[in-house]
Coordinates of C-alpha atoms in Angstrom, one line a residue:
Chain E
M367 CA 10.0 16.6 -17.7
A368 CA 6.6 15.9 -19.2
K369 CA 3.6 18.3 -18.4
K370 CA 1.9 17.2 -15.4
S371 CA -1.7 18.4 -14.2
S372 CA -1.5 19.5 -10.7
K373 CA -3.6 16.5 -9.6
D374 CA -0.6 14.3 -11.1
K375 CA 1.9 16.4 -9.2
K376 CA 0.0 15.7 -5.9
A377 CA 0.1 11.9 -6.6
H378 CA 3.6 12.2 -7.7
K379 CA 4.7 13.9 -4.5
D380 CA 2.6 11.4 -2.2
A381 CA 4.5 8.6 -4.1
K382 CA 7.7 10.1 -3.4
V383 CA 6.8 10.6 0.5
A384 CA 5.8 7.0 0.8
A385 CA 9.0 5.9 -1.0
V386 CA 11.3 7.1 1.6
T387 CA 9.3 6.1 4.8
P388 CA 10.4 3.7 6.8
P389 CA 13.3 2.3 6.7
S390 CA 15.1 5.3 4.9
F391 CA 18.7 5.8 4.7
T392 CA 18.5 9.0 6.9
E393 CA 17.3 7.0 9.7
A394 CA 19.5 4.0 9.0
L395 CA 22.6 5.9 8.7
R396 CA 22.2 8.8 11.2
V397 CA 24.7 8.6 14.0
G398 CA 23.0 8.3 17.6
E399 CA 24.1 8.2 21.1
G400 CA 27.0 6.2 21.9
F401 CA 28.0 5.6 18.2
E402 CA 31.2 3.6 17.6
L403 CA 33.0 3.8 14.4
V404 CA 34.9 0.6 15.2
G405 CA 31.5 -1.5 15.4
L406 CA 30.2 -0.5 12.0
D407 CA 31.3 -2.9 9.4
P408 CA 32.5 -1.1 6.3
R409 CA 30.9 -3.9 3.9
S410 CA 27.5 -3.8 5.5
T411 CA 24.4 -2.2 3.4
P412 CA 22.2 -0.4 6.0
G413 CA 18.8 0.3 4.8
F414 CA 19.3 -1.6 1.8
D415 CA 18.6 -5.5 1.3
G416 CA 19.7 -6.0 -2.4
D417 CA 22.8 -6.8 -4.1
K418 CA 25.0 -4.6 -6.5
V419 CA 22.7 -5.4 -9.4
A420 CA 19.8 -4.3 -7.6
G421 CA 21.6 -1.4 -5.8
E422 CA 22.6 0.2 -9.2
E423 CA 18.8 -0.7 -10.7
A424 CA 17.7 1.4 -7.5
L425 CA 20.0 4.3 -8.2
A426 CA 19.2 4.5 -11.8
G427 CA 15.7 4.8 -10.7
L428 CA 16.3 8.0 -8.6
G429 CA 17.2 10.7 -11.4
D430 CA 13.8 12.0 -12.3
Q431 CA 12.9 12.5 -8.6
L432 CA 16.1 14.2 -8.1
A433 CA 16.1 16.3 -11.0
E434 CA 12.7 17.7 -10.3
L435 CA 13.4 18.5 -6.6
Q436 CA 16.4 20.1 -7.5
E437 CA 14.9 22.3 -10.1
R438 CA 12.1 23.2 -7.6
L439 CA 14.8 24.2 -5.0
Y440 CA 16.4 26.2 -7.6
A441 CA 13.1 27.9 -8.9
E442 CA 12.0 28.7 -5.3
S443 CA 15.1 30.8 -4.9
K444 CA 14.3 32.7 -8.0
A445 CA 11.3 33.9 -6.3
G446 CA 13.2 35.1 -3.3
G447 CA 13.2 31.5 -1.6
K448 CA 16.5 31.5 0.8
R449 CA 16.9 27.5 1.2
S450 CA 20.0 25.6 0.0
V451 CA 21.6 22.2 0.8
L452 CA 25.2 21.5 1.8
L453 CA 26.6 18.1 1.4
I454 CA 29.9 17.5 3.1
I455 CA 31.9 14.5 2.1
Q456 CA 34.7 13.5 4.3
G457 CA 36.6 10.0 4.1
M458 CA 40.0 8.5 4.2
D459 CA 42.3 8.4 1.5
T460 CA 40.7 6.1 -1.7
S461 CA 37.3 6.1 0.5
G462 CA 35.6 6.9 -2.8
K463 CA 35.1 10.8 -2.2
G464 CA 35.7 11.2 -6.2
G465 CA 33.6 8.6 -7.1
I466 CA 31.1 10.3 -5.2
M467 CA 31.4 13.6 -7.0
R468 CA 31.6 11.9 -10.3
H469 CA 28.6 9.7 -9.9
V470 CA 26.4 11.1 -7.3
V471 CA 27.0 14.9 -7.6
G472 CA 27.4 14.3 -11.3
A473 CA 23.7 13.3 -11.4
F474 CA 22.5 16.8 -10.3
D475 CA 22.1 19.7 -12.8
P476 CA 25.2 21.2 -12.9
Q477 CA 23.9 25.0 -13.1
G478 CA 22.6 24.0 -9.3
V479 CA 25.7 22.6 -7.8
H480 CA 28.8 24.2 -6.7
I481 CA 31.7 21.8 -5.7
T482 CA 34.6 23.1 -3.4
S483 CA 37.4 20.8 -2.7
F484 CA 39.5 21.6 0.2
K485 CA 43.2 21.2 0.0
A486 CA 45.9 22.3 2.5
P487 CA 45.2 26.1 3.2
S488 CA 47.0 28.3 1.4
A489 CA 49.0 31.3 2.7
E490 CA 46.2 33.8 2.6
E491 CA 43.6 31.0 4.3
R492 CA 46.5 30.4 7.0
R493 CA 46.1 34.2 8.1
H494 CA 42.4 33.8 8.7
P495 CA 40.4 31.6 11.1
F496 CA 40.2 28.3 10.0
L497 CA 36.3 28.6 9.3
W498 CA 37.0 31.7 7.1
R499 CA 37.5 29.7 4.0
I500 CA 34.5 27.3 4.5
R501 CA 32.2 30.2 5.0
N502 CA 33.2 31.9 1.7
A503 CA 32.1 28.7 0.0
L504 CA 28.6 28.1 1.5
P505 CA 26.1 27.7 -1.3
E506 CA 24.0 30.5 -2.3
A507 CA 20.3 30.2 -2.0
G508 CA 18.7 27.5 -4.3
Q509 CA 22.1 25.8 -4.7
I510 CA 23.3 22.4 -3.9
G511 CA 26.7 23.2 -2.3
V512 CA 29.5 20.0 -2.2
F513 CA 32.3 20.1 0.2
D514 CA 34.9 17.4 -1.0
R515 CA 36.7 17.6 2.6
S516 CA 35.8 20.5 4.7
Q517 CA 36.0 22.2 8.1
Y518 CA 36.7 18.6 9.6
E519 CA 40.1 18.4 8.3
D520 CA 41.1 21.1 10.8
V521 CA 40.2 18.4 13.7
L522 CA 41.5 15.4 11.5
I523 CA 44.6 15.6 9.7
V524 CA 45.4 18.7 11.9
R525 CA 44.9 16.8 15.1
V526 CA 46.7 13.5 13.9
H527 CA 49.8 15.3 12.8
D528 CA 49.7 18.3 15.8
L529 CA 49.7 20.9 13.0
V530 CA 48.2 23.5 15.7
P531 CA 48.6 22.9 19.4
P532 CA 46.2 20.6 21.1
S533 CA 44.7 23.4 23.2
Q534 CA 43.7 24.9 19.9
W535 CA 42.2 22.1 18.0
S536 CA 40.4 20.9 20.9
R537 CA 38.3 24.0 20.8
R538 CA 37.2 23.6 17.4
Y539 CA 34.6 21.0 17.7
A540 CA 32.6 23.6 19.6
Q541 CA 33.3 26.1 17.2
I542 CA 32.5 23.9 14.5
N543 CA 29.0 23.2 16.3
T544 CA 28.2 26.9 16.7
F545 CA 29.0 27.8 13.0
E546 CA 26.9 24.9 11.5
K547 CA 24.2 25.8 13.8
K548 CA 24.1 29.3 12.2
V549 CA 24.4 27.9 8.6
V550 CA 21.4 25.7 9.5
A551 CA 19.4 28.8 11.1
S552 CA 20.1 30.5 7.9
G553 CA 18.3 28.0 5.5
T554 CA 20.9 25.5 4.5
T555 CA 20.4 21.9 5.4
V556 CA 23.6 20.2 6.1
I557 CA 24.2 16.6 5.2
K558 CA 27.8 15.6 6.6
V559 CA 28.7 12.2 5.4
M560 CA 31.8 10.2 6.4
L561 CA 32.6 7.3 3.8
H562 CA 34.0 4.6 6.2
I563 CA 36.3 2.0 4.5
S564 CA 38.5 -0.6 6.0
S565 CA 42.2 -0.6 6.2
D566 CA 42.0 -3.8 4.2
E567 CA 40.3 -2.1 1.4
Q568 CA 42.3 1.0 1.5
K569 CA 45.3 -1.3 0.9
A570 CA 43.6 -3.0 -2.0
R571 CA 42.6 0.4 -3.7
L572 CA 46.3 1.7 -3.1
A573 CA 47.7 -1.4 -4.7
E574 CA 45.2 -0.8 -7.8
R575 CA 46.4 2.6 -8.3
L576 CA 50.1 1.4 -8.5
E577 CA 49.2 -1.3 -10.6
R578 CA 47.2 0.4 -13.4
P579 CA 49.3 3.1 -15.3
D580 CA 46.0 5.2 -15.8
K581 CA 45.6 5.5 -12.2
H582 CA 49.4 6.4 -11.3
W583 CA 48.3 10.1 -11.2
K584 CA 46.2 9.4 -8.4
F585 CA 48.9 7.9 -6.3
N586 CA 51.2 9.9 -4.1
P587 CA 54.0 8.3 -2.1
G588 CA 52.4 10.7 0.9
D589 CA 49.5 8.3 0.8
L590 CA 51.4 5.5 2.4
D591 CA 52.8 7.9 5.2
E592 CA 49.4 8.7 6.0
R593 CA 48.3 5.1 6.1
A594 CA 50.7 4.7 9.1
H595 CA 48.5 6.7 11.0
W596 CA 45.4 4.7 10.4
A597 CA 44.4 4.2 14.0
A598 CA 45.0 8.0 15.1
Y599 CA 42.9 8.7 12.0
Q600 CA 40.1 6.6 13.1
E601 CA 40.2 8.0 16.7
A602 CA 40.1 11.8 15.3
Y603 CA 37.1 10.6 13.3
Q604 CA 35.5 9.0 16.1
A605 CA 35.8 12.2 18.3
A606 CA 34.6 14.4 15.5
I607 CA 31.7 12.3 14.9
E608 CA 30.8 12.1 18.6
K609 CA 31.6 15.8 19.5
C610 CA 30.0 17.2 16.2
S611 CA 26.8 15.0 15.9
I612 CA 24.2 17.8 16.8
D613 CA 20.4 17.5 16.2
D614 CA 20.7 20.3 13.5
A615 CA 23.4 18.7 11.5
P616 CA 24.0 15.0 12.3
W617 CA 26.6 12.8 10.8
F618 CA 25.9 9.9 8.6
V619 CA 28.5 7.2 8.6
V620 CA 28.2 5.4 5.1
P621 CA 29.8 2.1 4.9
A622 CA 32.1 2.4 1.9
D623 CA 33.7 -0.7 1.1
R624 CA 31.3 -1.3 -1.4
K625 CA 31.3 1.6 -4.1
W626 CA 27.9 1.1 -5.5
Y627 CA 26.3 1.0 -1.8
A628 CA 27.9 4.0 -0.9
R629 CA 26.7 6.0 -4.1
L630 CA 23.3 4.7 -3.5
A631 CA 23.2 5.7 0.1
V632 CA 24.5 9.4 -0.5
T633 CA 22.2 9.8 -3.3
N634 CA 19.2 8.8 -1.1
L635 CA 20.5 10.9 1.7
V636 CA 20.1 14.0 -0.5
L637 CA 17.1 12.7 -2.0
E638 CA 15.3 12.2 1.3
H639 CA 16.5 15.7 2.8
L640 CA 15.2 17.5 -0.6
T641 CA 11.9 15.7 -0.1
A642 CA 11.6 16.8 3.5
L643 CA 12.4 20.2 2.3
D644 CA 9.7 19.9 -0.3
P645 CA 10.3 23.0 -2.5
Q646 CA 7.3 24.2 -4.6
W647 CA 7.1 26.0 -8.1
P648 CA 6.9 29.7 -7.5
E649 CA 3.6 31.2 -8.3
A650 CA 3.9 33.5 -11.4
D651 CA 4.4 37.1 -10.7
F652 CA 2.8 38.4 -13.7
D653 CA -0.6 38.3 -15.3
V654 CA -0.4 34.8 -17.3
A655 CA -3.4 35.5 -19.8
A656 CA -2.1 39.0 -20.4
E657 CA 1.3 37.8 -21.4
Q658 CA -0.3 35.1 -23.6
K659 CA -2.2 37.9 -25.4
R660 CA 1.1 39.9 -25.9
L661 CA 2.9 36.9 -27.1
A662 CA 0.1 36.0 -29.5
E663 CA 0.5 39.4 -30.9
T664 CA 4.3 39.2 -32.0
P665 CA 5.1 38.2 -35.3
Chain Q
M7 CA 37.1 2.1 -16.5
A8 CA 38.3 -1.4 -17.4
K9 CA 41.9 -2.0 -17.0
K10 CA 43.5 -1.9 -20.3
S11 CA 46.8 -2.7 -21.5
S12 CA 48.7 -0.1 -23.3
K13 CA 48.2 -1.8 -26.7
D14 CA 44.6 -1.8 -26.1
K15 CA 44.9 1.8 -25.3
K16 CA 46.6 2.6 -28.7
A17 CA 43.9 0.3 -30.6
H18 CA 41.2 2.2 -28.8
K19 CA 42.9 5.8 -29.6
D20 CA 42.9 5.0 -33.2
A21 CA 39.5 3.9 -33.3
K22 CA 38.3 7.5 -31.7
V23 CA 40.5 9.4 -34.3
A24 CA 38.7 7.4 -37.1
A25 CA 35.1 7.8 -35.5
V26 CA 35.5 11.7 -35.9
T27 CA 37.0 12.1 -39.5
P28 CA 35.0 13.0 -42.1
P29 CA 32.4 14.4 -41.8
S30 CA 32.9 15.8 -38.2
F31 CA 30.7 18.4 -36.7
T32 CA 33.5 20.6 -36.4
E33 CA 34.1 20.7 -40.0
A34 CA 29.9 21.0 -40.7
L35 CA 29.6 23.6 -38.1
R36 CA 32.6 26.1 -38.3
V37 CA 31.6 29.3 -39.6
G38 CA 33.6 30.0 -42.8
E39 CA 34.0 33.1 -45.2
G40 CA 30.9 34.7 -46.4
F41 CA 28.8 33.0 -43.9
E42 CA 25.3 34.3 -43.5
L43 CA 23.1 33.5 -40.5
V44 CA 19.8 34.0 -42.6
G45 CA 20.8 31.3 -44.8
L46 CA 21.1 28.4 -42.2
D47 CA 17.8 26.7 -41.4
P48 CA 17.4 26.3 -37.7
R49 CA 15.7 22.9 -38.2
S50 CA 18.6 21.5 -40.1
T51 CA 21.2 18.9 -38.7
P52 CA 24.5 19.3 -40.3
G53 CA 27.1 16.6 -40.0
F54 CA 24.2 14.1 -39.1
D55 CA 21.8 12.1 -41.2
G56 CA 19.5 10.4 -38.5
D57 CA 16.6 11.1 -36.8
K58 CA 15.6 12.0 -33.1
V59 CA 16.0 8.6 -32.0
A60 CA 19.3 7.7 -33.8
G61 CA 20.5 11.2 -32.3
E62 CA 19.7 10.3 -28.7
E63 CA 21.4 6.9 -29.2
A64 CA 24.4 8.2 -31.0
L65 CA 24.6 10.8 -28.0
A66 CA 24.3 8.1 -25.2
G67 CA 27.2 6.4 -27.0
L68 CA 29.6 9.2 -26.5
G69 CA 29.9 9.0 -22.6
D70 CA 32.5 6.8 -22.1
Q71 CA 35.0 8.5 -24.7
L72 CA 34.0 11.8 -23.2
A73 CA 34.9 10.7 -19.7
E74 CA 38.1 9.1 -20.6
L75 CA 39.4 12.3 -22.3
Q76 CA 38.2 14.5 -19.9
E77 CA 40.1 12.5 -17.0
R78 CA 43.0 12.6 -19.1
L79 CA 43.0 16.2 -19.6
Y80 CA 42.6 16.8 -15.9
A81 CA 45.3 14.2 -14.9
E82 CA 47.7 16.0 -17.7
S83 CA 47.5 19.4 -15.4
K84 CA 48.3 17.3 -12.1
A85 CA 51.5 16.5 -13.5
G86 CA 52.0 20.3 -14.7
G87 CA 50.0 20.5 -18.1
K88 CA 48.6 23.7 -18.8
R89 CA 46.0 22.9 -21.2
S90 CA 42.2 23.7 -20.9
V91 CA 39.1 23.8 -22.8
L92 CA 36.8 26.8 -22.7
L93 CA 33.1 26.1 -23.9
I94 CA 31.1 29.4 -24.8
I95 CA 27.2 29.3 -25.2
Q96 CA 25.3 32.1 -26.9
G97 CA 22.1 32.2 -28.3
M98 CA 18.5 33.9 -28.1
D99 CA 16.4 33.6 -25.0
T100 CA 14.9 29.9 -25.0
S101 CA 17.3 28.6 -27.6
G102 CA 18.3 25.9 -25.2
K103 CA 21.3 27.4 -23.2
G104 CA 20.0 25.9 -20.2
G105 CA 19.7 22.2 -21.6
I106 CA 22.9 22.2 -23.0
M107 CA 24.3 23.2 -19.5
R108 CA 22.3 20.2 -17.9
H109 CA 22.5 17.6 -20.5
V110 CA 25.7 18.2 -22.4
V111 CA 27.7 19.8 -19.3
G112 CA 26.1 17.7 -17.0
A113 CA 27.4 14.5 -18.9
F114 CA 31.3 15.8 -17.8
D115 CA 33.0 15.0 -14.3
P116 CA 31.7 17.8 -12.1
Q117 CA 35.1 18.0 -10.8
G118 CA 36.7 19.0 -13.8
V119 CA 34.0 21.6 -15.1
H120 CA 33.4 25.4 -13.9
I121 CA 30.3 26.8 -15.3
T122 CA 30.3 30.9 -15.2
S123 CA 26.8 32.3 -15.9
F124 CA 27.2 36.0 -17.1
K125 CA 24.2 38.1 -16.0
A126 CA 24.0 42.0 -16.5
P127 CA 27.0 43.1 -15.0
S128 CA 27.4 44.2 -11.5
A129 CA 28.5 47.6 -9.9
E130 CA 31.9 46.4 -9.5
E131 CA 32.1 44.6 -12.7
R132 CA 31.0 47.8 -14.4
R133 CA 33.9 49.7 -12.6
H134 CA 36.2 47.4 -14.8
P135 CA 36.7 47.1 -18.7
F136 CA 34.2 44.6 -20.0
L137 CA 36.6 41.7 -20.5
W138 CA 37.8 41.9 -16.7
R139 CA 35.1 39.6 -15.3
I140 CA 35.7 37.1 -18.4
R141 CA 39.5 37.1 -17.5
N142 CA 38.4 36.2 -13.9
A143 CA 36.5 33.0 -15.2
L144 CA 38.8 31.5 -17.6
P145 CA 39.2 27.9 -16.7
E146 CA 42.3 26.5 -14.7
A147 CA 44.6 24.2 -16.2
G148 CA 43.0 20.5 -16.7
Q149 CA 39.5 22.0 -16.5
I150 CA 36.6 22.5 -18.8
G151 CA 35.3 26.1 -18.4
V152 CA 31.7 26.7 -19.6
F153 CA 30.4 30.4 -20.1
D154 CA 26.7 30.6 -20.1
R155 CA 26.7 34.2 -22.1
S156 CA 30.1 35.7 -22.3
Q157 CA 32.2 38.7 -23.6
Y158 CA 29.6 38.7 -26.5
E159 CA 26.9 40.1 -24.8
D160 CA 28.9 43.2 -24.9
V161 CA 28.4 43.3 -28.6
L162 CA 24.9 41.8 -28.5
I163 CA 22.6 43.5 -26.0
V164 CA 24.9 46.3 -25.6
R165 CA 24.6 47.1 -29.3
V166 CA 21.0 46.5 -29.8
H167 CA 20.1 48.6 -26.9
D168 CA 23.0 51.2 -27.2
L169 CA 23.9 50.6 -23.6
V170 CA 27.2 52.2 -24.4
P171 CA 27.9 54.4 -27.4
P172 CA 28.4 53.0 -30.9
S173 CA 32.1 54.2 -30.8
Q174 CA 32.8 52.1 -27.7
W175 CA 31.0 48.7 -28.9
S176 CA 32.3 48.9 -32.5
R177 CA 35.9 48.7 -31.1
R178 CA 35.1 45.8 -28.9
Y179 CA 35.2 43.1 -31.9
A180 CA 38.7 43.7 -32.1
Q181 CA 39.4 43.8 -28.5
I182 CA 37.9 40.3 -28.3
N183 CA 39.7 39.0 -30.8
T184 CA 43.1 40.2 -29.2
F185 CA 41.8 38.8 -26.2
E186 CA 41.0 35.4 -27.3
K187 CA 44.0 35.0 -29.2
K188 CA 45.9 35.3 -25.9
V189 CA 43.6 32.7 -24.1
V190 CA 44.6 30.3 -27.0
A191 CA 48.1 31.2 -26.7
S192 CA 48.2 30.3 -23.1
G193 CA 46.8 26.7 -23.7
T194 CA 43.2 27.1 -23.7
T195 CA 41.0 25.7 -26.4
V196 CA 38.2 27.9 -27.3
I197 CA 35.0 26.5 -28.5
K198 CA 32.4 29.1 -29.4
V199 CA 28.8 28.1 -30.0
M200 CA 25.7 30.0 -31.2
L201 CA 22.5 28.2 -30.5
H202 CA 20.6 29.1 -33.7
I203 CA 16.6 29.1 -33.4
S204 CA 14.0 30.5 -35.5
S205 CA 11.6 33.3 -34.5
D206 CA 8.7 30.9 -34.7
E207 CA 10.6 28.3 -32.4
Q208 CA 11.0 31.0 -29.8
K209 CA 7.3 31.8 -29.9
A210 CA 6.4 28.2 -29.2
R211 CA 9.0 28.0 -26.4
L212 CA 7.8 31.1 -24.7
A213 CA 4.2 29.8 -25.1
E214 CA 5.1 26.5 -23.3
R215 CA 6.7 28.6 -20.5
L216 CA 3.4 30.3 -20.4
E217 CA 1.2 27.3 -20.4
R218 CA 2.7 25.3 -17.7
P219 CA 2.9 26.4 -14.1
D220 CA 6.2 24.7 -13.6
K221 CA 7.8 26.7 -16.3
H222 CA 6.4 30.0 -15.2
W223 CA 9.5 30.8 -12.9
K224 CA 11.4 30.9 -16.3
F225 CA 9.4 33.5 -17.9
N226 CA 9.8 37.4 -17.6
P227 CA 7.5 39.7 -19.2
G228 CA 11.2 41.3 -20.5
D229 CA 11.6 38.3 -22.8
L230 CA 8.5 39.7 -24.7
D231 CA 10.1 43.2 -24.9
E232 CA 13.4 41.6 -26.0
R233 CA 11.7 39.7 -28.5
A234 CA 10.4 42.8 -30.2
H235 CA 14.1 43.3 -30.9
W236 CA 14.7 40.0 -32.8
A237 CA 15.9 41.4 -36.0
A238 CA 18.3 43.8 -34.3
Y239 CA 19.9 40.7 -32.4
Q240 CA 20.1 38.7 -35.4
E241 CA 22.1 41.4 -37.2
A242 CA 24.2 41.8 -33.9
Y243 CA 25.2 38.3 -33.9
Q244 CA 25.9 38.1 -37.6
A245 CA 28.3 41.0 -37.0
A246 CA 30.0 39.3 -33.8
I247 CA 30.1 35.9 -35.8
E248 CA 31.5 37.7 -38.9
K249 CA 34.2 39.8 -37.0
C250 CA 35.1 37.4 -34.5
S251 CA 35.6 34.0 -36.3
I252 CA 39.2 33.8 -36.3
D253 CA 41.5 30.6 -36.9
D254 CA 42.6 30.5 -33.3
A255 CA 38.6 30.6 -32.1
P256 CA 36.2 30.1 -34.9
W257 CA 32.5 30.4 -34.4
F258 CA 30.4 27.1 -34.7
V259 CA 26.9 27.9 -35.4
V260 CA 24.5 25.2 -34.3
P261 CA 20.9 24.8 -35.6
A262 CA 18.8 24.4 -32.5
D263 CA 15.3 24.2 -33.3
R264 CA 15.7 20.4 -32.6
K265 CA 16.9 20.2 -29.1
W266 CA 18.2 16.7 -29.4
Y267 CA 20.1 17.8 -32.2
A268 CA 21.9 20.9 -30.6
R269 CA 22.8 18.5 -27.7
L270 CA 24.3 16.0 -29.9
A271 CA 26.2 18.6 -32.1
V272 CA 27.6 20.5 -28.9
T273 CA 28.7 17.2 -27.3
N274 CA 30.6 16.0 -30.5
L275 CA 32.3 19.7 -30.8
V276 CA 33.8 19.2 -27.6
L277 CA 34.8 15.5 -28.1
E278 CA 36.3 16.3 -31.3
H279 CA 38.2 19.1 -29.7
L280 CA 39.4 16.9 -26.6
T281 CA 40.4 14.2 -29.3
A282 CA 42.5 16.6 -31.2
L283 CA 44.1 17.4 -27.8
D284 CA 44.9 13.9 -27.0
P285 CA 46.0 14.5 -23.4
Q286 CA 47.9 11.6 -22.1
W287 CA 48.3 9.8 -18.6
P288 CA 51.0 11.3 -17.0
E289 CA 54.0 9.0 -16.3
A290 CA 54.6 8.2 -12.6
D291 CA 57.1 10.4 -10.8
F292 CA 58.1 7.7 -8.2
D293 CA 59.5 4.3 -8.3
V294 CA 56.3 2.0 -8.8
A295 CA 57.8 -1.2 -7.7
A296 CA 59.2 0.4 -4.4
E297 CA 55.9 2.0 -3.5
Q298 CA 54.5 -1.4 -4.2
K299 CA 57.0 -3.2 -1.9
R300 CA 56.3 -0.3 1.0
L301 CA 52.3 -0.9 0.6
A302 CA 52.8 -4.6 0.9
E303 CA 54.7 -4.2 4.3
T304 CA 51.9 -2.1 5.9
P305 CA 49.6 -4.1 8.1

């Protein structure tokens, strides 16, 4: 980062605020009353008019802003700040979760990021309530936590396959809402993203994994068994989005048939939330002039 | 990654091997018999003839190779491979450890990386042998683990400040060697890097932290107290490098007064070690044609 006067910084900040109002990705993608997943075209690009080339350029241009805001959030925590960000990524197989981790999360400073990938629960995790492992993975102050899958698996795969009785999973929506409200109240901004792909796009992506030897390791025959439950998964997503889109932690549904758009959208969602947090460089808690004098006196 | 035939891949692989022999950064930076830290110019650029612009270009050109090798290492582990990489970064205050994390480690896919930052040991860590917390942070198969400071703090700050009796820290060199041999034998490639800066360069970097309000949070008056022990730290580094540069896990001392060079050198060290590991895409453990047929039959 180049050195900036505080006047430059003020101008820079105003420019950033201007850049995200309106239309913002936050507004364009936030789930509102009466949202219907089936009504959202997975090839659409809400909040962005350009094509792939324009989208990739726009994405490349966000790096500096993102880096500075992330560093400010981190710096704030070193001076006692309690705030953090939690980005939750959900989506069907092949919806691009890995690409979001690589290209969006990969753009952050790795020192301030912690990714947790939630697989089928372990024996120990099964002995605890379903939110136990989630609570243990919440970001520390100053961090951007990222969940690759999340508590929502407990009302998605669990619901589709009846892994627990309906009386049990049906209570979880309210439990998740209560939990997330507490997380937000403790200072964590929660950004919940569903990557929304079409069944045709999934078919094409699975075909590519089968065609390319360097993609075989990503394929599992079980993926095709899961694909047979497509409709049940869409219903389970609709229910989770409807029941758990609370004011404190709304869902954002990102059309994801175009990978470049999904990456641009998720990056902007994080950027807009960080901009709203507006973290500040902490004041020095020492006498700057005195320390400069001490330093000058060293050999 | 573009699709490649297996013939293309073979050619690509040969090209990579050719690109790192000789002179390689591994050869140029590996500590040999009779190494003297005081004899190595912190502004030198071993293994690289170009200037800053050339260095930054060279660094930018390594991304694709690094990404493919990292993904292969990760893929290999999904098929039962046990190999991993551990990059250990040591250096005086302001030597650029944070920049290495941001710019070098930040270039890897974050899904395959785990950074552990070792601070002063916690009360719990103090109740265990000094290697306990290190062992707990070793990378899993397929991962690139990164240590920001490490077991070497226990023969650096601990030695300089006599935090334990000399009889105790003096035994640790042999303990570290025994430990690292086991780690290497278990399948982890260990790359130990010391970022070597001059006292003048540290003074300039501390002055910058004091001058810029957006850097104040990185400054601690204790940094100046530590600076007063410069000579003792250099002796402690010399001892650690001399006593713990074993064949299985040699030290690499990277001149670090030029940040661009240090980043280029560390990136190349990792790249050369990954190239030597030569991880391969796993074979499919399913019948590809049968799965293609099943997929085609889905709606």
